[in-house]
């Protein structure tokens, strides 16, 4: 058996010999190996140094990203109008109520998982880069670099504008990063996507990086520049993060918390400003030809709290349902947004319909469906994005952009007013009101980073900084 | 041969090699005699009679007789000692080939400084020589006269500074044992357990102990204690070393104190049979509250907040726990049958015992079946050589319901019911009748064996070795049968977890002690030794879902198969040297140094040293002691001790590692790796410089005997402080690493006093009254941590590990309220919240007092009682909080319950950052009538009909009454089981009342 020994060298130290002799143990002088113990269940960093470990490092980067990505769907969807909460955990409900405690364990987990995904992808990128030239310019390296870019992007879209990025040095020492602004986070994401594009010409990985780059450029307000990148991305392109029923670590947690545990329910018109996801969406238990198939749900009696009606999303109906990360649809919407900003309503409609044509049962928009007023056109675009990209962790970034790029007030785009839920016995139950959080806080545990502790007060969740 | 095997053999051979092939036969004789109680002249059993300076010893039988053969001819000093009696010595002249007679008459003594205790050097030492306090529990009497049903129960209220908390009343649940407070922030706080010289398992479930703990399946407050596997009837005595001042020679394991258990041995003389049985009933005597509801899910508070219109006329209620048709509670019962046989000669003795135990708890799916066997042999193959072989075997099968914070909890489901019987049979999620089909079982076999060899090659030199092991095999299984009407898909399909665990502990010690006189009045005792400890843990965990109906094994699983394996090992090698100087047998000064290496230390860590020094002075033996002026003082001993011991890091705490996982890519499952532990990423980013946690302790005190030692006072002050405390600190998530890692960054202090008063107030032939009052205080503080607060417990009931405060301190935002508008109702505007969370109290008792009384009438009737007080601490009544949160508590439906309304508003109807459960935090002081028993010695004329020599019938009650202001069901419960700090009352089964009848027969 190829055992890893936890050989800390202590068994060979001559300092023990005096004691050995003292204890009538002459035959054991030297004590070689007495304190060596086998460690067969894990790998040590030194075992990952050669190129044979690269496939596992790449798969590990995807695994870590998957761990974070379903969290992103759940918690950004909860903070926005995609979900309402039917769980028994107050800590989940407070995200939905936009009143989040700094010590919220769900946000702590999401933030940590995103950072692990970023670090894991960066490590894999470094190891590929340090391997043979072939590995350094492989599609796999481009893929993990893109995942690092997406991890930065999701961090920027989800959290306040003071987020640190730190790293563990090979020696085991910690190198704490300073908190950087949302704009700087997006710039780091751009750099990752550019690195990915620089190392491969493989179409799938190029599209993955291109869509990511375009998404960040849109976040930065550089919509025209973003749209110009996307012509080569077909509408039916889709890069998915895969989950599996194979082991519990691989479960899609959106399935776990919406269907297996009925804790997050499909919302409709949440908090006055919410979109009518459920009202317009497709009830798979009672299908209607006029329903929008991009949002699918099924009434599942009550939530796990037993007091509130629950509607389980049906986009990810199994433990192993994959979640799209980058799609051709998003590319078309970026092109549509660029057209909108140029005032090219014809292209706007065409791009929106390109996506609609790719979805069975979804009618095209007629010219008359394009509002005449600018505000209505923006609403239409964001509504189309919201329905097509439902439960893919795009909605929070969109709400932020409506405020920072389109001049809307937070009170006009985020859920506001009484926190009202559909009661199990009919009618509604109101528990207080929505809070003021617009983004997620960097969790309390980050205060173990002395660099962040200096500026923790600058992580503001109730106001958005222009990027 | 593996290295550790070589060490094991060498430790054996090292001692064996020193045993000469033929020791010259000496001229020897025999000593025999009878030992009686001076008060009533009755024979005394279990008196240890030893020949000073030799391995010659014997223990008296039931008739008080002893015989020691092979005693070197000439004048020897003979010593008789027994717990609860003063030590007596007398010189005896032995003539070769003849039998000398030496009878003893022992006087009951409340002060026990003459007793013997076993030390880490492997030899017995007189208590008067020790500079530290040692508690000795007289097990035999407590088991028989108080019908104590667990080993943890034996420690409860019987030793100052030892706090035993029964976290749950579920059969098979364990107890939290703390000695002189909590020492460690992130490692375990359980004491080290040693049985007949062999270290055994004592870890609990939780945190880093998840691997290597007492169970692999979380069951909340019902986590078992491995201490309770042991059969109290097999135990002869328990010695408790309370801290590093006493336990320094045990090295890197003993910072939380040491519990040394000595099992029974055979007595020379005729064969003795002991047969006993216990029959007991178990009952939950709590008055549980009803569940309430009203129209529109409204209540007084919601109505007051304007959420709805509250109509008192629509209020309904139902109490599923008190209704016979719905309650899952039942009367439990317990049976125990035991048999032991012992006997032998002064050359060899034997003790063989077996016991069968069955306990059915107060839930249908709660039981414990246990068989214990023991065979202890002693032999004296040579005149200067003693050999003891101790073997114990335990086999148990138990099942516990998933109570506490769990969907399957019968208490949770009953106490959150909807207020009527129309919905799920009046329960919250599930009807407990269905939950009773869920099994969380444990099958355990445990073997503990030791070989002790004492060899005295010369009068001044003794060698001893202990070689032993503990092998523990366990199967932890959770079985949810398919088809139950449970809420989640995975539950409806049924699933099974089956975890097979094997744990091996090997203890290998060798010691040498040389004794000689430096001068006429100065005796020197020098000891040195080596100790090796190997702990190996292995488990294989398997899971499957979609069970085939009727197949209660993983063979019936149809999907979601998973398997995992955990292998861990830890080794410690330690060496020590100790020197004791005795001045005129009155002043004893001891100094020692132990050096340890351990496989879990960081690569940069070298040998770790544990020094100790102590002094004991029997002042009353000094010629200048004014005994004539202080006539009441019969004994006075001063003592002081300083020592250090440690706690080692866990297996992988010092290293960085990656775990194998699997990721689906393009539809195929692909091997992958992730940093740290995959499920919770708690660890994985180790620190190479990790050192053990070092705990230093100073203690000082005195033992005072009054009125010919009929009254004994003990007093001890202790100050224990850890340096380099290992704290599992949360690390910044932005590192993209594990969520925490162990670092040597803290310091924890425990200070307090311990006192005991023992008195034989009335000592008459037909009336004897003894009482024992013990008490202690503990002030615990995290002196230094260098990290932001670490949180424990429930999120809404924050406990903190924070510098300057006790470990696990409750920190909650304070609340005040006033009915300003006088409408007999509290509204949101009438509740004032503090700015931030402030210290509200500690979850651990700061003081404890126990009063134990024994009244004996006409030699045959004995009444014993144990009152147990614990106080100065708080408990979060999360059950009350949650019942109100869910809108079923009565308080929400009655006007005028102002504090309850304010508590609800502060906990629920304010912004998240301000919410506080401060008004659900309650004083948890209590006094419990823990034990009350009546023991009757049956008349001789009656028992002789059955051929018995003696018979005793005991009627005992346990957990009989509780005096407390705590509003919950019991102030002692903890839904986090034996977790180090997390503490809350959350649907935990309160301790149940035991009424027991026990019959002991001796033949």
Short mmCIF file of C-alpha atoms in Angstrom, two decimals, chain B residues 481-882:
data_model
loop_
_atom_site.label_atom_id
_atom_site.label_comp_id
_atom_site.label_asym_id
_atom_site.label_seq_id
_atom_site.Cartn_x
_atom_site.Cartn_y
_atom_site.Cartn_z
CA UNK B 481 -37.92 2.39 6.88
CA UNK B 482 -39.64 3.22 3.60
CA UNK B 483 -43.25 4.23 3.40
CA UNK B 484 -43.46 6.34 6.52
CA UNK B 485 -45.54 9.48 6.04
CA UNK B 486 -42.53 11.78 6.42
CA UNK B 487 -42.16 15.14 4.83
CA UNK B 488 -39.07 14.79 2.66
CA UNK B 489 -38.71 12.64 -0.41
CA UNK B 490 -35.55 11.04 0.89
CA UNK B 491 -37.30 10.09 4.12
CA UNK B 492 -40.36 8.66 2.42
CA UNK B 493 -38.12 6.40 0.33
CA UNK B 494 -36.33 5.26 3.44
CA UNK B 495 -32.61 5.29 4.02
CA UNK B 496 -30.02 3.57 6.09
CA UNK B 497 -26.67 4.61 7.48
CA UNK B 498 -24.36 1.92 8.74
CA UNK B 499 -21.01 2.92 10.19
CA UNK B 500 -18.55 0.32 11.44
CA UNK B 501 -15.99 1.62 13.87
CA UNK B 502 -12.92 0.04 15.36
CA UNK B 503 -10.78 1.71 17.94
CA UNK B 504 -7.63 0.28 19.48
CA UNK B 505 -5.69 1.77 22.34
CA UNK B 506 -2.45 0.23 23.47
CA UNK B 507 -0.84 1.21 26.72
CA UNK B 508 2.69 0.17 27.47
CA UNK B 509 4.40 1.40 30.60
CA UNK B 510 7.53 0.39 32.45
CA UNK B 511 8.66 1.91 35.71
CA UNK B 512 11.50 1.46 38.14
CA UNK B 513 11.55 2.74 41.72
CA UNK B 514 14.51 2.76 44.05
CA UNK B 515 14.09 3.50 47.73
CA UNK B 516 16.87 4.08 50.19
CA UNK B 517 17.66 6.11 53.25
CA UNK B 518 19.92 9.09 52.75
CA UNK B 519 20.09 9.58 56.46
CA UNK B 520 18.34 8.18 59.46
CA UNK B 521 15.47 10.56 59.00
CA UNK B 522 15.55 11.14 55.25
CA UNK B 523 14.21 8.53 52.87
CA UNK B 524 14.65 8.87 49.14
CA UNK B 525 12.39 7.35 46.53
CA UNK B 526 13.51 7.68 42.92
CA UNK B 527 11.32 6.57 40.05
CA UNK B 528 11.87 6.60 36.32
CA UNK B 529 9.90 5.16 33.50
CA UNK B 530 8.75 5.15 29.94
CA UNK B 531 5.20 5.25 28.69
CA UNK B 532 4.00 4.55 25.19
CA UNK B 533 0.47 5.08 23.99
CA UNK B 534 -0.97 4.13 20.65
CA UNK B 535 -4.49 5.12 19.64
CA UNK B 536 -5.80 3.83 16.36
CA UNK B 537 -9.22 4.67 15.00
CA UNK B 538 -10.78 3.26 11.85
CA UNK B 539 -14.28 3.48 10.50
CA UNK B 540 -16.11 2.56 7.34
CA UNK B 541 -19.30 4.49 6.72
CA UNK B 542 -21.96 3.39 4.31
CA UNK B 543 -25.26 4.88 3.23
CA UNK B 544 -28.07 3.86 0.91
CA UNK B 545 -31.51 5.20 0.08
CA UNK B 546 -34.66 3.87 -1.48
CA UNK B 547 -35.00 0.91 0.83
CA UNK B 548 -36.79 -2.27 -0.08
CA UNK B 549 -39.69 -2.75 2.33
CA UNK B 550 -38.96 -5.43 4.88
CA UNK B 551 -35.19 -5.47 4.35
CA UNK B 552 -33.59 -3.71 7.32
CA UNK B 553 -30.11 -3.64 5.89
CA UNK B 554 -28.14 -1.84 3.23
CA UNK B 555 -28.77 -4.84 1.01
CA UNK B 556 -32.22 -3.37 0.52
CA UNK B 557 -30.95 0.04 -0.67
CA UNK B 558 -31.60 0.88 -4.28
CA UNK B 559 -29.85 4.20 -4.82
CA UNK B 560 -27.62 6.96 -3.55
CA UNK B 561 -25.07 4.50 -2.30
CA UNK B 562 -22.11 6.04 -0.63
CA UNK B 563 -19.15 4.74 1.28
CA UNK B 564 -16.33 6.40 3.11
CA UNK B 565 -13.42 5.42 5.25
CA UNK B 566 -11.57 7.20 8.05
CA UNK B 567 -8.26 6.07 9.44
CA UNK B 568 -6.48 7.91 12.18
CA UNK B 569 -3.69 7.13 14.53
CA UNK B 570 -1.90 8.90 17.30
CA UNK B 571 1.15 7.90 19.25
CA UNK B 572 2.78 9.31 22.34
CA UNK B 573 6.13 8.40 23.77
CA UNK B 574 6.94 9.81 27.17
CA UNK B 575 9.70 9.50 29.73
CA UNK B 576 9.81 10.67 33.29
CA UNK B 577 11.96 10.79 36.36
CA UNK B 578 10.70 11.53 39.85
CA UNK B 579 12.41 12.03 43.16
CA UNK B 580 10.70 12.06 46.52
CA UNK B 581 12.34 12.89 49.80
CA UNK B 582 10.60 11.98 53.04
CA UNK B 583 11.79 13.74 56.15
CA UNK B 584 10.98 11.77 59.29
CA UNK B 585 7.92 10.41 57.52
CA UNK B 586 6.28 13.76 58.16
CA UNK B 587 7.48 16.09 55.46
CA UNK B 588 7.40 14.85 51.89
CA UNK B 589 8.89 16.75 48.97
CA UNK B 590 8.50 15.44 45.44
CA UNK B 591 9.86 16.70 42.16
CA UNK B 592 9.35 15.18 38.72
CA UNK B 593 9.91 15.85 35.07
CA UNK B 594 8.18 14.21 32.14
CA UNK B 595 9.14 14.66 28.49
CA UNK B 596 6.78 13.76 25.66
CA UNK B 597 6.76 13.43 21.92
CA UNK B 598 3.56 12.94 19.97
CA UNK B 599 2.77 12.17 16.37
CA UNK B 600 0.27 15.03 16.11
CA UNK B 601 2.67 17.76 17.17
CA UNK B 602 3.67 20.08 14.36
CA UNK B 603 6.87 19.28 12.50
CA UNK B 604 8.58 22.25 14.11
CA UNK B 605 7.75 21.12 17.65
CA UNK B 606 10.36 19.36 19.73
CA UNK B 607 10.11 17.53 23.05
CA UNK B 608 7.56 18.93 25.45
CA UNK B 609 8.36 18.96 29.16
CA UNK B 610 5.98 18.65 32.08
CA UNK B 611 7.61 19.45 35.41
CA UNK B 612 5.94 19.06 38.78
CA UNK B 613 6.84 19.66 42.39
CA UNK B 614 4.85 19.10 45.54
CA UNK B 615 5.15 19.03 49.28
CA UNK B 616 3.08 17.54 52.06
CA UNK B 617 3.68 18.15 55.75
CA UNK B 618 1.90 16.20 58.46
CA UNK B 619 2.19 18.99 60.95
CA UNK B 620 0.34 17.19 63.69
CA UNK B 621 3.09 14.55 63.83
CA UNK B 622 5.72 17.11 64.65
CA UNK B 623 6.96 17.19 68.21
CA UNK B 624 6.39 20.91 68.44
CA UNK B 625 2.75 20.59 67.50
CA UNK B 626 0.80 21.72 70.57
CA UNK B 627 -1.43 18.69 70.70
CA UNK B 628 -2.17 19.31 74.35
CA UNK B 629 -3.49 22.81 73.67
CA UNK B 630 -5.25 21.84 70.48
CA UNK B 631 -6.74 18.67 71.79
CA UNK B 632 -9.54 18.62 69.32
CA UNK B 633 -7.11 18.44 66.45
CA UNK B 634 -6.11 14.89 65.85
CA UNK B 635 -4.52 15.36 62.47
CA UNK B 636 -3.31 18.28 60.42
CA UNK B 637 -1.63 18.04 57.07
CA UNK B 638 -0.58 20.91 54.87
CA UNK B 639 -0.02 20.33 51.19
CA UNK B 640 0.88 22.24 48.07
CA UNK B 641 1.61 21.18 44.55
CA UNK B 642 2.52 22.59 41.18
CA UNK B 643 2.44 20.69 37.93
CA UNK B 644 1.99 20.88 34.19
CA UNK B 645 0.33 18.53 31.82
CA UNK B 646 -0.99 18.80 28.33
CA UNK B 647 -3.50 18.07 25.64
CA UNK B 648 -2.35 17.00 22.24
CA UNK B 649 -3.68 18.33 18.92
CA UNK B 650 -5.90 16.04 16.89
CA UNK B 651 -4.66 13.79 14.11
CA UNK B 652 -4.39 16.24 11.20
CA UNK B 653 -4.51 19.56 13.00
CA UNK B 654 -0.92 20.40 12.13
CA UNK B 655 -0.99 19.60 8.44
CA UNK B 656 -2.52 20.86 5.23
CA UNK B 657 -4.32 18.21 3.27
CA UNK B 658 -6.68 17.59 0.37
CA UNK B 659 -9.55 15.14 0.41
CA UNK B 660 -10.64 13.05 -2.54
CA UNK B 661 -14.11 13.85 -3.86
CA UNK B 662 -15.91 13.20 -7.10
CA UNK B 663 -17.25 15.63 -9.68
CA UNK B 664 -19.53 14.97 -12.62
CA UNK B 665 -18.04 16.31 -15.85
CA UNK B 666 -19.75 15.72 -19.17
CA UNK B 667 -21.93 13.09 -17.56
CA UNK B 668 -19.10 11.05 -16.12
CA UNK B 669 -18.04 10.88 -12.49
CA UNK B 670 -14.43 12.07 -12.29
CA UNK B 671 -11.98 11.90 -9.36
CA UNK B 672 -11.38 15.30 -7.86
CA UNK B 673 -9.72 16.80 -4.81
CA UNK B 674 -10.74 19.56 -2.46
CA UNK B 675 -8.89 21.29 0.32
CA UNK B 676 -9.74 19.95 3.76
CA UNK B 677 -12.70 17.95 4.88
CA UNK B 678 -15.22 17.91 2.03
CA UNK B 679 -18.51 18.16 3.88
CA UNK B 680 -17.88 21.08 6.20
CA UNK B 681 -14.31 22.15 5.36
CA UNK B 682 -13.70 22.67 9.05
CA UNK B 683 -10.07 21.66 8.79
CA UNK B 684 -7.45 21.21 6.15
CA UNK B 685 -5.20 24.20 6.59
CA UNK B 686 -2.88 23.07 9.34
CA UNK B 687 -0.16 24.93 11.14
CA UNK B 688 3.28 23.27 11.06
CA UNK B 689 4.33 24.78 14.38
CA UNK B 690 1.45 23.36 16.34
CA UNK B 691 2.29 22.48 19.93
CA UNK B 692 0.29 20.77 22.64
CA UNK B 693 -1.81 22.82 24.94
CA UNK B 694 0.09 23.19 28.20
CA UNK B 695 -1.83 23.55 31.43
CA UNK B 696 -0.14 24.58 34.65
CA UNK B 697 -1.75 24.30 38.02
CA UNK B 698 -1.00 25.35 41.54
CA UNK B 699 -2.99 23.94 44.38
CA UNK B 700 -2.65 24.26 48.11
CA UNK B 701 -4.71 23.13 51.01
CA UNK B 702 -4.94 21.25 54.23
CA UNK B 703 -6.54 18.19 55.75
CA UNK B 704 -7.73 18.53 59.29
CA UNK B 705 -8.84 15.71 61.55
CA UNK B 706 -10.85 16.60 64.61
CA UNK B 707 -12.01 14.62 67.58
CA UNK B 708 -9.90 11.56 66.90
CA UNK B 709 -10.54 11.94 63.19
CA UNK B 710 -14.28 11.53 63.60
CA UNK B 711 -14.63 14.81 61.81
CA UNK B 712 -12.51 15.52 58.79
CA UNK B 713 -12.12 18.78 56.94
CA UNK B 714 -10.43 19.20 53.61
CA UNK B 715 -9.76 22.46 51.91
CA UNK B 716 -8.04 23.09 48.59
CA UNK B 717 -7.42 26.18 46.55
CA UNK B 718 -6.52 25.69 42.92
CA UNK B 719 -5.40 27.94 40.13
CA UNK B 720 -5.14 26.29 36.76
CA UNK B 721 -4.02 28.12 33.67
CA UNK B 722 -3.37 26.98 30.17
CA UNK B 723 -0.77 28.51 27.90
CA UNK B 724 -0.52 27.85 24.21
CA UNK B 725 -4.18 26.90 24.41
CA UNK B 726 -5.23 25.29 21.18
CA UNK B 727 -8.05 27.28 19.71
CA UNK B 728 -9.86 26.20 16.60
CA UNK B 729 -9.99 29.72 15.32
CA UNK B 730 -12.15 30.68 12.42
CA UNK B 731 -9.93 31.91 9.68
CA UNK B 732 -10.82 34.57 7.17
CA UNK B 733 -13.02 33.04 4.46
CA UNK B 734 -11.24 35.16 1.90
CA UNK B 735 -8.26 32.81 2.21
CA UNK B 736 -10.27 30.32 0.22
CA UNK B 737 -9.13 27.62 2.59
CA UNK B 738 -10.73 25.74 5.46
CA UNK B 739 -13.09 27.53 7.77
CA UNK B 740 -10.87 27.13 10.78
CA UNK B 741 -7.57 25.85 11.99
CA UNK B 742 -5.96 25.07 15.31
CA UNK B 743 -3.50 27.58 16.66
CA UNK B 744 -1.72 27.92 20.00
CA UNK B 745 -3.09 31.33 20.75
CA UNK B 746 -4.97 31.31 24.01
CA UNK B 747 -4.86 31.10 27.72
CA UNK B 748 -7.63 29.83 29.95
CA UNK B 749 -7.73 30.15 33.72
CA UNK B 750 -9.78 28.21 36.24
CA UNK B 751 -9.63 29.12 39.88
CA UNK B 752 -11.64 27.97 42.80
CA UNK B 753 -11.81 26.34 46.13
CA UNK B 754 -12.88 22.89 47.15
CA UNK B 755 -13.97 21.81 50.55
CA UNK B 756 -15.27 18.73 52.24
CA UNK B 757 -16.54 17.98 55.68
CA UNK B 758 -16.97 14.40 56.67
CA UNK B 759 -18.33 13.55 60.04
CA UNK B 760 -19.24 10.44 61.97
CA UNK B 761 -21.57 12.39 64.20
CA UNK B 762 -23.10 9.46 65.97
CA UNK B 763 -21.22 6.22 66.30
CA UNK B 764 -23.15 3.83 68.41
CA UNK B 765 -23.61 0.14 68.05
CA UNK B 766 -27.25 0.57 67.05
CA UNK B 767 -27.21 4.07 65.69
CA UNK B 768 -24.69 5.46 63.29
CA UNK B 769 -24.98 8.74 61.47
CA UNK B 770 -22.47 9.90 58.92
CA UNK B 771 -22.63 12.76 56.56
CA UNK B 772 -20.41 14.18 53.91
CA UNK B 773 -20.69 17.72 52.68
CA UNK B 774 -18.62 18.63 49.66
CA UNK B 775 -18.57 21.79 47.66
CA UNK B 776 -16.53 23.71 45.20
CA UNK B 777 -16.42 26.91 43.23
CA UNK B 778 -15.07 27.56 39.79
CA UNK B 779 -14.26 30.82 38.08
CA UNK B 780 -13.45 30.30 34.46
CA UNK B 781 -12.00 32.91 32.14
CA UNK B 782 -10.50 33.05 28.71
CA UNK B 783 -7.57 35.21 29.71
CA UNK B 784 -6.16 35.61 26.23
CA UNK B 785 -7.31 34.49 22.81
CA UNK B 786 -5.95 36.88 20.16
CA UNK B 787 -8.97 36.19 17.97
CA UNK B 788 -12.39 37.74 17.59
CA UNK B 789 -15.14 36.00 19.52
CA UNK B 790 -15.95 32.45 18.47
CA UNK B 791 -19.59 31.54 18.61
CA UNK B 792 -21.26 28.45 19.96
CA UNK B 793 -24.78 27.28 20.56
CA UNK B 794 -27.79 28.41 18.58
CA UNK B 795 -27.44 31.46 16.36
CA UNK B 796 -30.26 33.19 18.20
CA UNK B 797 -28.77 32.40 21.58
CA UNK B 798 -25.23 33.39 21.06
CA UNK B 799 -22.59 31.91 23.28
CA UNK B 800 -19.12 33.25 22.89
CA UNK B 801 -15.55 32.25 23.40
CA UNK B 802 -14.36 35.76 24.12
CA UNK B 803 -11.34 37.13 25.89
CA UNK B 804 -12.06 38.28 29.41
CA UNK B 805 -15.12 36.08 29.88
CA UNK B 806 -15.94 32.50 30.81
CA UNK B 807 -15.78 29.98 28.00
CA UNK B 808 -19.16 29.61 26.36
CA UNK B 809 -20.49 32.77 27.98
CA UNK B 810 -23.93 33.91 26.93
CA UNK B 811 -23.86 37.25 25.14
CA UNK B 812 -27.22 38.71 24.30
CA UNK B 813 -28.60 42.18 23.69
CA UNK B 814 -30.42 43.27 26.85
CA UNK B 815 -34.12 44.04 26.76
CA UNK B 816 -36.29 46.26 28.92
CA UNK B 817 -39.99 46.82 28.58
CA UNK B 818 -42.83 48.75 30.16
CA UNK B 819 -46.54 48.88 29.51
CA UNK B 820 -46.44 52.60 28.90
CA UNK B 821 -50.00 52.98 27.69
CA UNK B 822 -51.36 50.72 30.39
CA UNK B 823 -53.33 48.51 28.06
CA UNK B 824 -52.05 45.37 29.77
CA UNK B 825 -50.18 44.47 26.62
CA UNK B 826 -46.64 45.02 25.38
CA UNK B 827 -46.26 46.48 21.93
CA UNK B 828 -43.13 46.87 19.84
CA UNK B 829 -42.74 50.50 20.85
CA UNK B 830 -42.77 49.52 24.51
CA UNK B 831 -39.75 47.25 24.16
CA UNK B 832 -36.32 48.86 24.46
CA UNK B 833 -33.31 47.01 23.17
CA UNK B 834 -29.70 47.59 24.13
CA UNK B 835 -27.17 48.70 21.56
CA UNK B 836 -25.26 45.45 21.44
CA UNK B 837 -24.92 42.06 23.00
CA UNK B 838 -23.46 42.03 26.49
CA UNK B 839 -22.32 39.33 28.86
CA UNK B 840 -25.31 37.64 30.46
CA UNK B 841 -23.80 34.70 32.31
CA UNK B 842 -22.03 31.41 32.06
CA UNK B 843 -23.67 28.12 31.07
CA UNK B 844 -21.60 26.17 33.58
CA UNK B 845 -22.19 25.99 37.34
CA UNK B 846 -19.92 28.29 39.27
CA UNK B 847 -20.60 26.52 42.51
CA UNK B 848 -21.77 23.10 43.55
CA UNK B 849 -22.56 21.54 46.88
CA UNK B 850 -23.50 17.98 47.70
CA UNK B 851 -24.78 16.62 50.94
CA UNK B 852 -24.64 12.91 51.43
CA UNK B 853 -26.02 11.37 54.58
CA UNK B 854 -26.06 7.79 55.84
CA UNK B 855 -28.11 6.75 58.84
CA UNK B 856 -27.67 3.19 60.10
CA UNK B 857 -30.09 1.71 62.62
CA UNK B 858 -29.62 -1.55 64.44
CA UNK B 859 -26.82 -2.46 62.04
CA UNK B 860 -29.34 -3.65 59.49
CA UNK B 861 -31.23 -0.61 58.31
CA UNK B 862 -29.46 2.06 56.38
CA UNK B 863 -30.99 5.21 54.91
CA UNK B 864 -28.90 7.20 52.45
CA UNK B 865 -29.65 10.42 50.68
CA UNK B 866 -27.82 12.64 48.24
CA UNK B 867 -28.78 16.26 47.72
CA UNK B 868 -27.08 17.96 44.84
CA UNK B 869 -26.91 21.71 44.30
CA UNK B 870 -25.48 23.48 41.31
CA UNK B 871 -25.72 27.19 40.74
CA UNK B 872 -24.42 30.43 39.37
CA UNK B 873 -25.14 29.54 35.78
CA UNK B 874 -27.70 30.18 33.05
CA UNK B 875 -29.54 28.05 30.55
CA UNK B 876 -31.15 29.23 27.35
CA UNK B 877 -34.72 28.01 27.34
CA UNK B 878 -34.84 27.59 23.59
CA UNK B 879 -37.81 25.26 23.86
CA UNK B 880 -39.84 28.13 25.26
CA UNK B 881 -38.50 30.50 22.62
CA UNK B 882 -39.28 28.12 19.79
#
